[in-house]
CSV table of C-alpha atoms and ligand atoms in Angstrom, one decimal:
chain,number,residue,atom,x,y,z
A,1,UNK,CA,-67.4,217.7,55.6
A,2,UNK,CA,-66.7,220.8,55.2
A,3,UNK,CA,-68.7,223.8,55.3
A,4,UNK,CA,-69.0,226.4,52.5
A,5,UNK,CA,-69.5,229.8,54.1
A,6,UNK,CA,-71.3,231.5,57.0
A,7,UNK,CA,-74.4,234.0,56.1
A,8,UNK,CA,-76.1,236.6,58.2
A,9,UNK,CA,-79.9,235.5,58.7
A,10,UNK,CA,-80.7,238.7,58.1
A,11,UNK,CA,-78.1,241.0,55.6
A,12,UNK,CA,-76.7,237.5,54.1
A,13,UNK,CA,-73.4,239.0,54.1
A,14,UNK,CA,-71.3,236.2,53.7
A,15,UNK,CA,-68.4,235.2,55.4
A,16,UNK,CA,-65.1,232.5,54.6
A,17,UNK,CA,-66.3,229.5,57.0
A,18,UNK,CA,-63.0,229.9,58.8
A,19,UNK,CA,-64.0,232.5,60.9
A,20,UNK,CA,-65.3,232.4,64.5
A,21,UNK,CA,-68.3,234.7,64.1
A,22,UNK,CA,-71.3,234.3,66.5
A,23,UNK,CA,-72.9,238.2,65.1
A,24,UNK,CA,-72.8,239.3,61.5
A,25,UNK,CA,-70.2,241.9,61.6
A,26,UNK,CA,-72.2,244.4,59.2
A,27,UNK,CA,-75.5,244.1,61.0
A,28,UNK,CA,-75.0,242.3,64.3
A,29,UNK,CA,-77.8,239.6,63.5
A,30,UNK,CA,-77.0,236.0,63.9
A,31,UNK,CA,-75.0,233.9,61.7
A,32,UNK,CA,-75.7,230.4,60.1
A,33,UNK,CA,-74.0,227.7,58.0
A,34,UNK,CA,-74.4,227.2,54.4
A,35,UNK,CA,-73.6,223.8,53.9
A,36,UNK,CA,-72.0,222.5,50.6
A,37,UNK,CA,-74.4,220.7,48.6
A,38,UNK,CA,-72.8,220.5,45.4
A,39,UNK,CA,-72.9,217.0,44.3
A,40,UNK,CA,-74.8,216.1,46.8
A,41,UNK,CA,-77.7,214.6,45.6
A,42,UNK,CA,-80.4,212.3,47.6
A,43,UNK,CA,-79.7,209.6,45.1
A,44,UNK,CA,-76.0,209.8,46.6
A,45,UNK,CA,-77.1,210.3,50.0
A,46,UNK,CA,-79.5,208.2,50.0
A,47,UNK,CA,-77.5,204.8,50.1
A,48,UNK,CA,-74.6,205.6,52.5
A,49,UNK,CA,-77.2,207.0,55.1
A,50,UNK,CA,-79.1,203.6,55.1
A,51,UNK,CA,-76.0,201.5,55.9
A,52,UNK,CA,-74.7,203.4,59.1
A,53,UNK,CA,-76.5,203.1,62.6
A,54,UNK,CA,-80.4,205.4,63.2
A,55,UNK,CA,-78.2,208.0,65.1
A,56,UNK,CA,-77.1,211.9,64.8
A,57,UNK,CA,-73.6,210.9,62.8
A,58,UNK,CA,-75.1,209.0,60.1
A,59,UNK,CA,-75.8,212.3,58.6
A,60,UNK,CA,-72.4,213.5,58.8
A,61,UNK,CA,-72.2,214.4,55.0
A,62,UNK,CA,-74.3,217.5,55.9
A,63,UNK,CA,-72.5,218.3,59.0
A,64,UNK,CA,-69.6,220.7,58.2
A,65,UNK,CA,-67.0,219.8,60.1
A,66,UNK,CA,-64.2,217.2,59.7
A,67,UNK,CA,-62.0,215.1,61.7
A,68,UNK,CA,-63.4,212.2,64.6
A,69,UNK,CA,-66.0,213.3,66.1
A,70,UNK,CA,-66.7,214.2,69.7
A,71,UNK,CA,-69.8,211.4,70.2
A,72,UNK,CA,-71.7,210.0,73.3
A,73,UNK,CA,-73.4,208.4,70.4
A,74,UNK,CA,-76.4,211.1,70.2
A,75,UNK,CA,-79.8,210.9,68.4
A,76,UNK,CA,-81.5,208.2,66.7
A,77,UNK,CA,-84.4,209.2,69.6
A,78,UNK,CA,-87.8,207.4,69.5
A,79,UNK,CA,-90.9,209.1,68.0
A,80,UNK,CA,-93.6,207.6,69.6
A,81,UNK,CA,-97.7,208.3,69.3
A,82,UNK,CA,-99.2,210.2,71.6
A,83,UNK,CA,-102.9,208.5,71.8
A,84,UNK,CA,-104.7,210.6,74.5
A,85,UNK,CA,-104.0,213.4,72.1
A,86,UNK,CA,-106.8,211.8,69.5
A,87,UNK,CA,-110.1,212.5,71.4
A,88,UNK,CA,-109.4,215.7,70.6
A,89,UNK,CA,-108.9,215.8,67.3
A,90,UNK,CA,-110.0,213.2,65.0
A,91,UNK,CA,-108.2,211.1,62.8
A,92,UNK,CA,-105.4,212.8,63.4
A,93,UNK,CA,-101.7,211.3,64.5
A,94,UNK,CA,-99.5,213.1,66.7
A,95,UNK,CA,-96.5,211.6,68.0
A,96,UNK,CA,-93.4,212.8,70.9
A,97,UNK,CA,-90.0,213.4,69.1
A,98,UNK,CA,-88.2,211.9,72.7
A,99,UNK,CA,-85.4,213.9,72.5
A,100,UNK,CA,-84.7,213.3,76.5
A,101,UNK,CA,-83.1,210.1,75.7
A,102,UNK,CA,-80.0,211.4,74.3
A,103,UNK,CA,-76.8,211.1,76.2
A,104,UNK,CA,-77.4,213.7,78.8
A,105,UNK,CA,-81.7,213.6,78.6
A,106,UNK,CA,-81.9,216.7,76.4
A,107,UNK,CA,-81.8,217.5,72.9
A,108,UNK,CA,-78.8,219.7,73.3
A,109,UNK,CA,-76.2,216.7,72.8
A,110,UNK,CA,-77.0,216.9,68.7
A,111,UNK,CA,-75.8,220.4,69.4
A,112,UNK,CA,-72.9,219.8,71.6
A,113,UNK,CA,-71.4,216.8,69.7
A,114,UNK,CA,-71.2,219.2,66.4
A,115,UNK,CA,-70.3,222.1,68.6
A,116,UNK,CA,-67.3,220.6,70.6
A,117,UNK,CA,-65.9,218.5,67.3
A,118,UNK,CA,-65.9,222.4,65.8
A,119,UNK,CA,-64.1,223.6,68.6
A,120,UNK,CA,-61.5,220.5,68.4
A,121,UNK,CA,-61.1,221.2,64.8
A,122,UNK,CA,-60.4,225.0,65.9
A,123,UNK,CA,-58.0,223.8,68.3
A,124,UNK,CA,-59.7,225.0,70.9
A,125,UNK,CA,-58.9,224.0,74.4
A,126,UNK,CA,-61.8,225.9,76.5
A,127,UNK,CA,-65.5,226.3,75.9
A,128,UNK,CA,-68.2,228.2,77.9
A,129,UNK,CA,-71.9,228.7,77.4
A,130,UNK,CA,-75.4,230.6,79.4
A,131,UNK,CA,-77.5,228.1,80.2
A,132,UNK,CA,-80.6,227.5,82.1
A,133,UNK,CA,-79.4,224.2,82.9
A,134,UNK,CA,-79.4,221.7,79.9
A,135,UNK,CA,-76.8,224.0,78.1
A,136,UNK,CA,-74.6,223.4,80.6
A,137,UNK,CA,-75.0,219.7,81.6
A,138,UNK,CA,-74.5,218.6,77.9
A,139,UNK,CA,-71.6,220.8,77.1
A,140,UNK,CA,-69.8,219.5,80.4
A,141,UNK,CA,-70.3,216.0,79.3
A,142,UNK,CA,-69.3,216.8,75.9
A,143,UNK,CA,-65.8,218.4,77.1
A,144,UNK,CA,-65.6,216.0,79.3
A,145,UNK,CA,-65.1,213.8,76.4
A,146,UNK,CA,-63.3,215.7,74.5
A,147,UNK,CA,-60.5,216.4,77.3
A,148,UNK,CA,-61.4,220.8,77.5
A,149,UNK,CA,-62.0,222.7,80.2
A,150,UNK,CA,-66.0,224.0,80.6
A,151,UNK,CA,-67.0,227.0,82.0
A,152,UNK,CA,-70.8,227.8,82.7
A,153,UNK,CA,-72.7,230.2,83.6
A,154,UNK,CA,-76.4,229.9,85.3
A,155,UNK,CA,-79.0,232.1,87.4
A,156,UNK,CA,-78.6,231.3,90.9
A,157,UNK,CA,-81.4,229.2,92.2
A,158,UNK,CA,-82.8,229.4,88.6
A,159,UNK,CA,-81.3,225.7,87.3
A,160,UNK,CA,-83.1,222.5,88.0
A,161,UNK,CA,-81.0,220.5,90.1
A,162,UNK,CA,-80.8,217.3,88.3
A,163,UNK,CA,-78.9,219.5,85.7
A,164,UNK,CA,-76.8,221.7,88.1
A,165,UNK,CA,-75.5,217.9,89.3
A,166,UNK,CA,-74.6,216.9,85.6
A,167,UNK,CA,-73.0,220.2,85.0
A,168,UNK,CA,-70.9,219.6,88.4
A,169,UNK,CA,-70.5,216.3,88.1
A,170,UNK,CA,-68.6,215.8,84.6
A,171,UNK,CA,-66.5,218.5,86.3
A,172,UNK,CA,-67.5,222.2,85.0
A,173,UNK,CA,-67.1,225.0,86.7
A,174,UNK,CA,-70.3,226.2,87.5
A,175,UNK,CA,-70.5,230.0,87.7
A,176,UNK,CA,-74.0,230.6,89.7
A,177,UNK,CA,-75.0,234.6,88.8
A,178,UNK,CA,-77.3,236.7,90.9
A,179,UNK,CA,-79.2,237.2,87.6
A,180,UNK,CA,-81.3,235.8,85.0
A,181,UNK,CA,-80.7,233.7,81.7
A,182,UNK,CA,-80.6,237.0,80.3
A,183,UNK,CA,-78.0,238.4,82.0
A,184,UNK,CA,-75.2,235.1,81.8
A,185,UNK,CA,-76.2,235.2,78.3
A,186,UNK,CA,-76.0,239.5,77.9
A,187,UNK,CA,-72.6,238.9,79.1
A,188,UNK,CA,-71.3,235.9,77.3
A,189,UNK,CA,-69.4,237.2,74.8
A,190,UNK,CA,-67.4,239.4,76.2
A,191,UNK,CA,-66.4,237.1,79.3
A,192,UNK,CA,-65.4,234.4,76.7
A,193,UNK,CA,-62.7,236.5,75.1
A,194,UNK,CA,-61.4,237.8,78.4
A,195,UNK,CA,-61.1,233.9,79.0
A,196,UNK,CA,-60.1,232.7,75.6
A,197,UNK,CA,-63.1,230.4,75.8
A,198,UNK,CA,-64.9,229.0,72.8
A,199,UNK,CA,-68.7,229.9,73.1
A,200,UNK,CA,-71.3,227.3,72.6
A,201,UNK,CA,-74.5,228.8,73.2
A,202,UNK,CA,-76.9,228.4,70.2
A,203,UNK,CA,-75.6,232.0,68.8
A,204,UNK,CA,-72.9,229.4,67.9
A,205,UNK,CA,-74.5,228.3,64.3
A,206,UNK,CA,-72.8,225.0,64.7
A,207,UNK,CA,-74.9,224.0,67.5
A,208,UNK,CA,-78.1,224.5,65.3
A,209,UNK,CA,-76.2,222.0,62.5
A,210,UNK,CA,-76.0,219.2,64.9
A,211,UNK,CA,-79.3,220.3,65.8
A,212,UNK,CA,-81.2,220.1,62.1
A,213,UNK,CA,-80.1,216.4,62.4
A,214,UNK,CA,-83.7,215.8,64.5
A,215,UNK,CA,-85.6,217.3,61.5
A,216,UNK,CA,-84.0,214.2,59.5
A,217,UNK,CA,-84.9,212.1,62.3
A,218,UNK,CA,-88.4,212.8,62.3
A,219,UNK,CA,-88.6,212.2,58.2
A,220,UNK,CA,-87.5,208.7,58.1
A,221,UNK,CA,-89.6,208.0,61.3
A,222,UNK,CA,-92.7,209.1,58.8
A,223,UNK,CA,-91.5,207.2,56.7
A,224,UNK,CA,-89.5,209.8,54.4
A,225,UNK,CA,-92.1,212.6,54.7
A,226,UNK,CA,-92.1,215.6,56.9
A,227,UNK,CA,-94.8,215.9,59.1
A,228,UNK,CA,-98.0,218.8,58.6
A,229,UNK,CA,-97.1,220.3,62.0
A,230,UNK,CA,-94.3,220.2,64.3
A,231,UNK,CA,-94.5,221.8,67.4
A,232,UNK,CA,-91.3,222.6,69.6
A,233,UNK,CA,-91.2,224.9,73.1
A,234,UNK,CA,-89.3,227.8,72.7
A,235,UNK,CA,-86.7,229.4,74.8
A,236,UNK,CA,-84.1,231.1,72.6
A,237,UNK,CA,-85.5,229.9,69.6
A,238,UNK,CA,-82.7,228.3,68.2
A,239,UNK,CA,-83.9,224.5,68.4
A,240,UNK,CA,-86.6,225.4,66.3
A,241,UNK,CA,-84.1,227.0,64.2
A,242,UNK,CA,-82.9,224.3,63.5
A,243,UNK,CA,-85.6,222.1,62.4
A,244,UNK,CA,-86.7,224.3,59.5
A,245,UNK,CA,-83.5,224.7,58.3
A,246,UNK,CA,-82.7,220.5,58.5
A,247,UNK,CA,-86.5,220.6,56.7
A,248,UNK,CA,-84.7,222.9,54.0
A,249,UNK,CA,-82.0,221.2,53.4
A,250,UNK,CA,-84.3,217.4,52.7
A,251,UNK,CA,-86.4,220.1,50.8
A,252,UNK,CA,-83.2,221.6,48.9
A,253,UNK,CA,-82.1,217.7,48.2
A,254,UNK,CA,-85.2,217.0,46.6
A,255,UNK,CA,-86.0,214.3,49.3
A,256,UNK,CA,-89.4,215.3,50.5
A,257,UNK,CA,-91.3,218.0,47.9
A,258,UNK,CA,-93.0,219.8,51.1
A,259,UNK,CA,-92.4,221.6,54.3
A,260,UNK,CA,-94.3,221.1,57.7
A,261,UNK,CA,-95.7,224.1,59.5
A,262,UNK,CA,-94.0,225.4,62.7
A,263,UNK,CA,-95.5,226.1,66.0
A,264,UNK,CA,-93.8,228.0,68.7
A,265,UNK,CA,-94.8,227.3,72.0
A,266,UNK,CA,-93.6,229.5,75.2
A,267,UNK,CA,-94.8,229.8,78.8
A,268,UNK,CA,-96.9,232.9,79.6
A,269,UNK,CA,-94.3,234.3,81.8
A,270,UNK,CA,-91.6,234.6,78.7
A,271,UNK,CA,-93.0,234.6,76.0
A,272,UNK,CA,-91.4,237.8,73.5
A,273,UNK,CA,-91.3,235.8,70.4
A,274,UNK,CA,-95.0,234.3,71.1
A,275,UNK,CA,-96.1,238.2,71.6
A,276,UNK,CA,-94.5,239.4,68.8
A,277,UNK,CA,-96.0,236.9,66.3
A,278,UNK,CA,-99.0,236.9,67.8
A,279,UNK,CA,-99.1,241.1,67.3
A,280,UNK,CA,-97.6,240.5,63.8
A,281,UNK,CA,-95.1,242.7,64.8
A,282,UNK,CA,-91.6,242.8,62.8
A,283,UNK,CA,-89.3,243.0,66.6
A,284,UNK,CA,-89.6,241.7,69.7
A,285,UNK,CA,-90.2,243.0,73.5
A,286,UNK,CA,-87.9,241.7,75.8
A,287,UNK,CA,-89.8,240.3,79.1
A,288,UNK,CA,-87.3,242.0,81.9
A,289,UNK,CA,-88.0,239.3,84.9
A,290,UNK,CA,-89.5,236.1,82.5
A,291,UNK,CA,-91.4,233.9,84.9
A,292,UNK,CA,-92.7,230.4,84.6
A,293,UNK,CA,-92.2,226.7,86.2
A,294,UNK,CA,-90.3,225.5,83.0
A,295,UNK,CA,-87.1,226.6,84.3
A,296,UNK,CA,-85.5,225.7,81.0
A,297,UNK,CA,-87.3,228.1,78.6
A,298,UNK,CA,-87.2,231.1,80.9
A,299,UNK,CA,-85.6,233.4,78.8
A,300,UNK,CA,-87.1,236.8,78.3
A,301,UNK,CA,-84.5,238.0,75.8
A,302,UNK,CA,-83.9,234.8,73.2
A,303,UNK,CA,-80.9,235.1,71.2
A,304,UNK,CA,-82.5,233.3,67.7
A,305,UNK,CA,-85.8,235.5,68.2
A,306,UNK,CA,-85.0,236.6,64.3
A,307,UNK,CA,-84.0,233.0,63.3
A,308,UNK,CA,-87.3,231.7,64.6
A,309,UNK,CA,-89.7,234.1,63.5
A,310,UNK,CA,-88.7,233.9,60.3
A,311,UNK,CA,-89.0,230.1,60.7
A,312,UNK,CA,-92.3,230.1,61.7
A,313,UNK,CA,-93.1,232.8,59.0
A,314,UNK,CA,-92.2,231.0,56.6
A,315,UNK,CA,-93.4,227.8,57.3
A,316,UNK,CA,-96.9,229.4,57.4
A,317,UNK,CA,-96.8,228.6,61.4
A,318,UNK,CA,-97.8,230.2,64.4
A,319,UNK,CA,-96.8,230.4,67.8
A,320,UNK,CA,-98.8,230.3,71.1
A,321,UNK,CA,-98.3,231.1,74.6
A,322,UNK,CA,-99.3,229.1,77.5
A,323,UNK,CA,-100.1,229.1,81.4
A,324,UNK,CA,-97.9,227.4,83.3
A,325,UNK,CA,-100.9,225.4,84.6
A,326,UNK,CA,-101.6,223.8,81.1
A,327,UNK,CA,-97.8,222.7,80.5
A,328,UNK,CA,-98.0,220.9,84.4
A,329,UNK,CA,-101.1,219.5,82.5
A,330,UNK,CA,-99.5,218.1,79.9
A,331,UNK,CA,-96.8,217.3,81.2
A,332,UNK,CA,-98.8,215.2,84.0
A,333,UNK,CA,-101.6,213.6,80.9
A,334,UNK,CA,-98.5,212.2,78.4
A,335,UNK,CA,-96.9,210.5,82.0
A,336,UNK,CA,-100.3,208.6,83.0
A,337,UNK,CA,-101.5,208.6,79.6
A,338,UNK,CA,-98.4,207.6,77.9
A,339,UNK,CA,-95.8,206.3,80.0
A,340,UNK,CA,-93.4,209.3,79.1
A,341,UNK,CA,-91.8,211.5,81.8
A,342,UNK,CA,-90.3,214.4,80.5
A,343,UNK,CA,-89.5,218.2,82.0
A,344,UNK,CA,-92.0,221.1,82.1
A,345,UNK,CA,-90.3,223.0,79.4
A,346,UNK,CA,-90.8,219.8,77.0
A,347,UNK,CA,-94.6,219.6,78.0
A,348,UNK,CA,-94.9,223.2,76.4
A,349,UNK,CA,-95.2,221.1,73.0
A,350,UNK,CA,-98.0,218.8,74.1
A,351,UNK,CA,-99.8,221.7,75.6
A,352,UNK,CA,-99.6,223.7,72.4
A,353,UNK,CA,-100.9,220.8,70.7
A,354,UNK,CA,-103.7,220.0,73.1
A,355,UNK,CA,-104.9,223.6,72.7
A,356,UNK,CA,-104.5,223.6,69.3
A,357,UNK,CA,-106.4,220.3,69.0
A,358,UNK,CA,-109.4,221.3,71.2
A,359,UNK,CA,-109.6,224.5,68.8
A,360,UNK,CA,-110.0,222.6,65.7
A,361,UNK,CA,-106.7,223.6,64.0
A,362,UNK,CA,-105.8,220.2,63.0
A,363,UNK,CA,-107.3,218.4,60.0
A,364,UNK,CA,-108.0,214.6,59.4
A,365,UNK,CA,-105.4,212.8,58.4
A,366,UNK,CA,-102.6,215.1,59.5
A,367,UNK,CA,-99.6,214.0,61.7
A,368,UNK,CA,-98.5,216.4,63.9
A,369,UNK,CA,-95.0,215.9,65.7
A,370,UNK,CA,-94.4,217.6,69.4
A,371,UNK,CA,-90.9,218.0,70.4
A,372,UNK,CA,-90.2,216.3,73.9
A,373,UNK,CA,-86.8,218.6,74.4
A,374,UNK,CA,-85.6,216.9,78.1
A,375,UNK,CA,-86.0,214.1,80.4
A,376,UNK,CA,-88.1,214.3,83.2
A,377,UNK,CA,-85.6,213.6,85.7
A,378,UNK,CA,-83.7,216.8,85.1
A,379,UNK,CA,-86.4,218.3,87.3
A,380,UNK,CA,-88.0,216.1,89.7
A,381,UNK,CA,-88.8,219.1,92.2
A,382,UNK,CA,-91.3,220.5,89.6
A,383,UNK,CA,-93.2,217.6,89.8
A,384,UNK,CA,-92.8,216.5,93.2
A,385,UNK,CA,-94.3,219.5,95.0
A,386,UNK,CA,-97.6,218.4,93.6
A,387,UNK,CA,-97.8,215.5,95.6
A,388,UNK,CA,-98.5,215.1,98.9
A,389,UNK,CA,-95.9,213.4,101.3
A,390,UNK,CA,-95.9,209.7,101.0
A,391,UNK,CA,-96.9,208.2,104.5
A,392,UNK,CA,-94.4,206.1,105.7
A,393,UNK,CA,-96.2,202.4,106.5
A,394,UNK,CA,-94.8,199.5,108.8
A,395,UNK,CA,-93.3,197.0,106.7
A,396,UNK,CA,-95.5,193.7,107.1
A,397,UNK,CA,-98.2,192.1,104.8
A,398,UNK,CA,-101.0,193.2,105.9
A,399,UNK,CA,-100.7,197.0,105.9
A,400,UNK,CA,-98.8,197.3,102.9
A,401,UNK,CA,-102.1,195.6,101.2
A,402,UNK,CA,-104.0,197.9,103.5
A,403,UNK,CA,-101.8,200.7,102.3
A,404,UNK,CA,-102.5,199.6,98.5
A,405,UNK,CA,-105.9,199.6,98.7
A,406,UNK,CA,-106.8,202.6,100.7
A,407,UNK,CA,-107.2,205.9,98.5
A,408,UNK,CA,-104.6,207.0,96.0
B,501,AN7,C1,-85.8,221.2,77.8
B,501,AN7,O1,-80.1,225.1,78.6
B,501,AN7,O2,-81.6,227.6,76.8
B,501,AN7,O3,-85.5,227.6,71.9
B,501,AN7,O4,-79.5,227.2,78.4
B,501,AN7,O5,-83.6,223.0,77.9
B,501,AN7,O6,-83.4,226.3,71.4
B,501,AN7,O7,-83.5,227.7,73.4
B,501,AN7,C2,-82.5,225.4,77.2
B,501,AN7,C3,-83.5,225.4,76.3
B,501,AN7,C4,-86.6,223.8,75.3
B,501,AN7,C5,-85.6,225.8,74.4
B,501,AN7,N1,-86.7,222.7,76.1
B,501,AN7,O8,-84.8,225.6,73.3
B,501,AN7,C6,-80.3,226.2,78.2
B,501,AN7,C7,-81.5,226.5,77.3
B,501,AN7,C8,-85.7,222.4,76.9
B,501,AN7,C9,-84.6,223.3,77.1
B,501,AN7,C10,-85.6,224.7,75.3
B,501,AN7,C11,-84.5,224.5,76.2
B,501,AN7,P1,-84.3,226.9,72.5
């Protein structure tokens, strides 16, 4: 379909959906999409969603844009219970919302598959995006597909390899700065017009509509109810973003009668949007040189800060920071515990939750939803340097047995 208008989250100027605005040109705050609901009703809805496939397009009367799709066949992701999660907090569910088992193992796909079909109804031949890392290894893939020419830019040494190989390998060119996040992303704008490029960093509010698609995921996965809590990691803030406003619009549609409550979670070493909740404060601090081993989410100037804190505000939410120690934690409990390997950024949600739980926060009979945002294999190294080196061990019977049942 098509969409209505764009709005300033902040002035709500309005603007004709034709234009390519990533800033609100009276105030410089971010722009969304106002989808068209008129006539849309969940009675009408309700019926076509049910005969197409559990994945992102089934949705597509709410996605604003129109021609065939740019797919890798994106979403539909699993949202499976996280038991260990229970001895701390009684009769309560929480689950993982596996978003690493999209096309390229990161949630970004829902983004890029809405993003890049905008750009080819724009014509567009080029896109570019910032990214520390998943950014850039789903839009490659996603112009890949859609025959344009990617640009990215990364912080030298700052990307996880398994995503700096994607990014390569679906033939992007990789532009490595002697920077941060911050400063690819400070710059984007301006080195996309010089370059004609369409941008498709999440400043881009049609990312954040292919994005609100996981928010629909997670309420027919409850069984058409939103969850009480859902708790996502936080870089730029726009995935979270997202979910409130794909809450909003089953909210708006009359097909749930309640909202969850948001928690941010970011790593210690970056965490402005955390601070500034936390300090009930109405702007936030940048972090200059954000530190932390969740490569993805170190940002220290998010672009959405507004967008999500006014999600989380609104939702009655809060937001929480966390060592790095506690997301390696959590990251290494839902593996043994659970079977489920995902990156250190992703663990930020399960060790928001496990704080959250051990503090009493949640209440029986809740379900709480964490947001696993990427696969596990986009960053072995993280994980790997806290094992030891693997002996090797002659290859016969008996001390391979040996070898199995000597210590761990
Ligand atoms: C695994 O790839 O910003 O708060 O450039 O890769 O919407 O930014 C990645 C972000 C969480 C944070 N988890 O989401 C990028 C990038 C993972 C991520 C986030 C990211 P936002």
């Amino acid at each position: 379909m098509q969409a209505a208008r764009l709005e300033c989250v902040q002035c709500g100027a309005s603007f004709s959906a034709q234009e390519e605005l990533y800033e609100c040109e009276e105030c410089g705050d971010g722009i969304r999409v106002i989808v068209d609901m008129q006539g849309l009703s969940y009675e009408y809805l309700r019926p076509r969603w049910r005969e197409r496939p559990f994945r992102l397009w089934r949705y597509r009367e709410l996605l604003p844009v129109t021609g065939e799709e740019v797919s890798l066949d994106e979403g539909g992701t699993p949202l499976v219970q996280v038991r260990f999660l229970r001895d701390f907090a009684e009769d309560v569910r929480f689950f993982a919302k596996n978003e690493g088992l999209n096309p390229t193992g990161s949630f970004k796909d829902r983004g890029m598959t809405v993003g890049v079909t905008r750009a080819k109804n724009l014509g567009r031949t080029r896109v570019i995006c910032a990214s520390t890392g998943n950014t850039s290894a789903s839009l490659a893939a996603y112009a890949s597909r859609a025959g344009m020419e990617c640009i990215v830019l990364v912080p030298s040494g700052g990307i996880a390899k398994g995503k700096l190989a994607q990014a390569l390998f679906n033939g992007a060119r990789v532009i490595a700065l002697d920077g941060t996040f911050d400063d690819a992303m400070g710059n984007i704008l301006e080195v996309a017009e010089a370059l004609d490029a369409y941008v498709l960093n999440s400043i881009n509010p049609y990312r954040l509509e292919g994005q609100k698609t996981a928010a629909f995921e997670v309420w027919e996965q409850l069984g058409h109810d939103v969850p009480d809590w859902l708790i996502c990691p936080v870089g730029n803030g726009g995935n979270m973003a997202a979910y409130w406003k794909g809450f909003e619009e089953l909210f708006r549609l009359g097909a749930v009668g309640r909202l969850p409550r948001l928690v941010g979670v970011q790593a210690d070493g970056a965490s402005p949007i955390a601070d500034a909740i936390l300090r009930e404060e109405d702007e936030i601090v940048p972090v200059d040189d954000p530190k932390t081993v969740a490569s993805a989410i170190r940002i220290g100037n998010p672009a959405n800060w507004r967008k999500t804190m006014r999600a989380i505000r609104e939702s009655d939410g809060l937001a929480l920071k966390v060592p790095d120690a506690e997301i390696l934690r959590a990251q290494s409990l839902l593996a043994r515990e659970e079977g489920l390997f995902v990156e250190p950024a992703s663990a930020a949600s399960i060790a928001g939750a496990l704080r959250l739980a051990k503090e009493g926060l949640f209440r029986p009979g809740e379900r709480v939803v964490c947001v696993c945002t990427g696969h596990g294999l986009k960053d072995p190294d993280a994980v790997l340097e806290s094992f030891p080196d693997i002996p090797p061990v002659e290859p016969t019977v008996e001390a391979i047995v040996a070898a199995a049942q000597g210590e761990p």
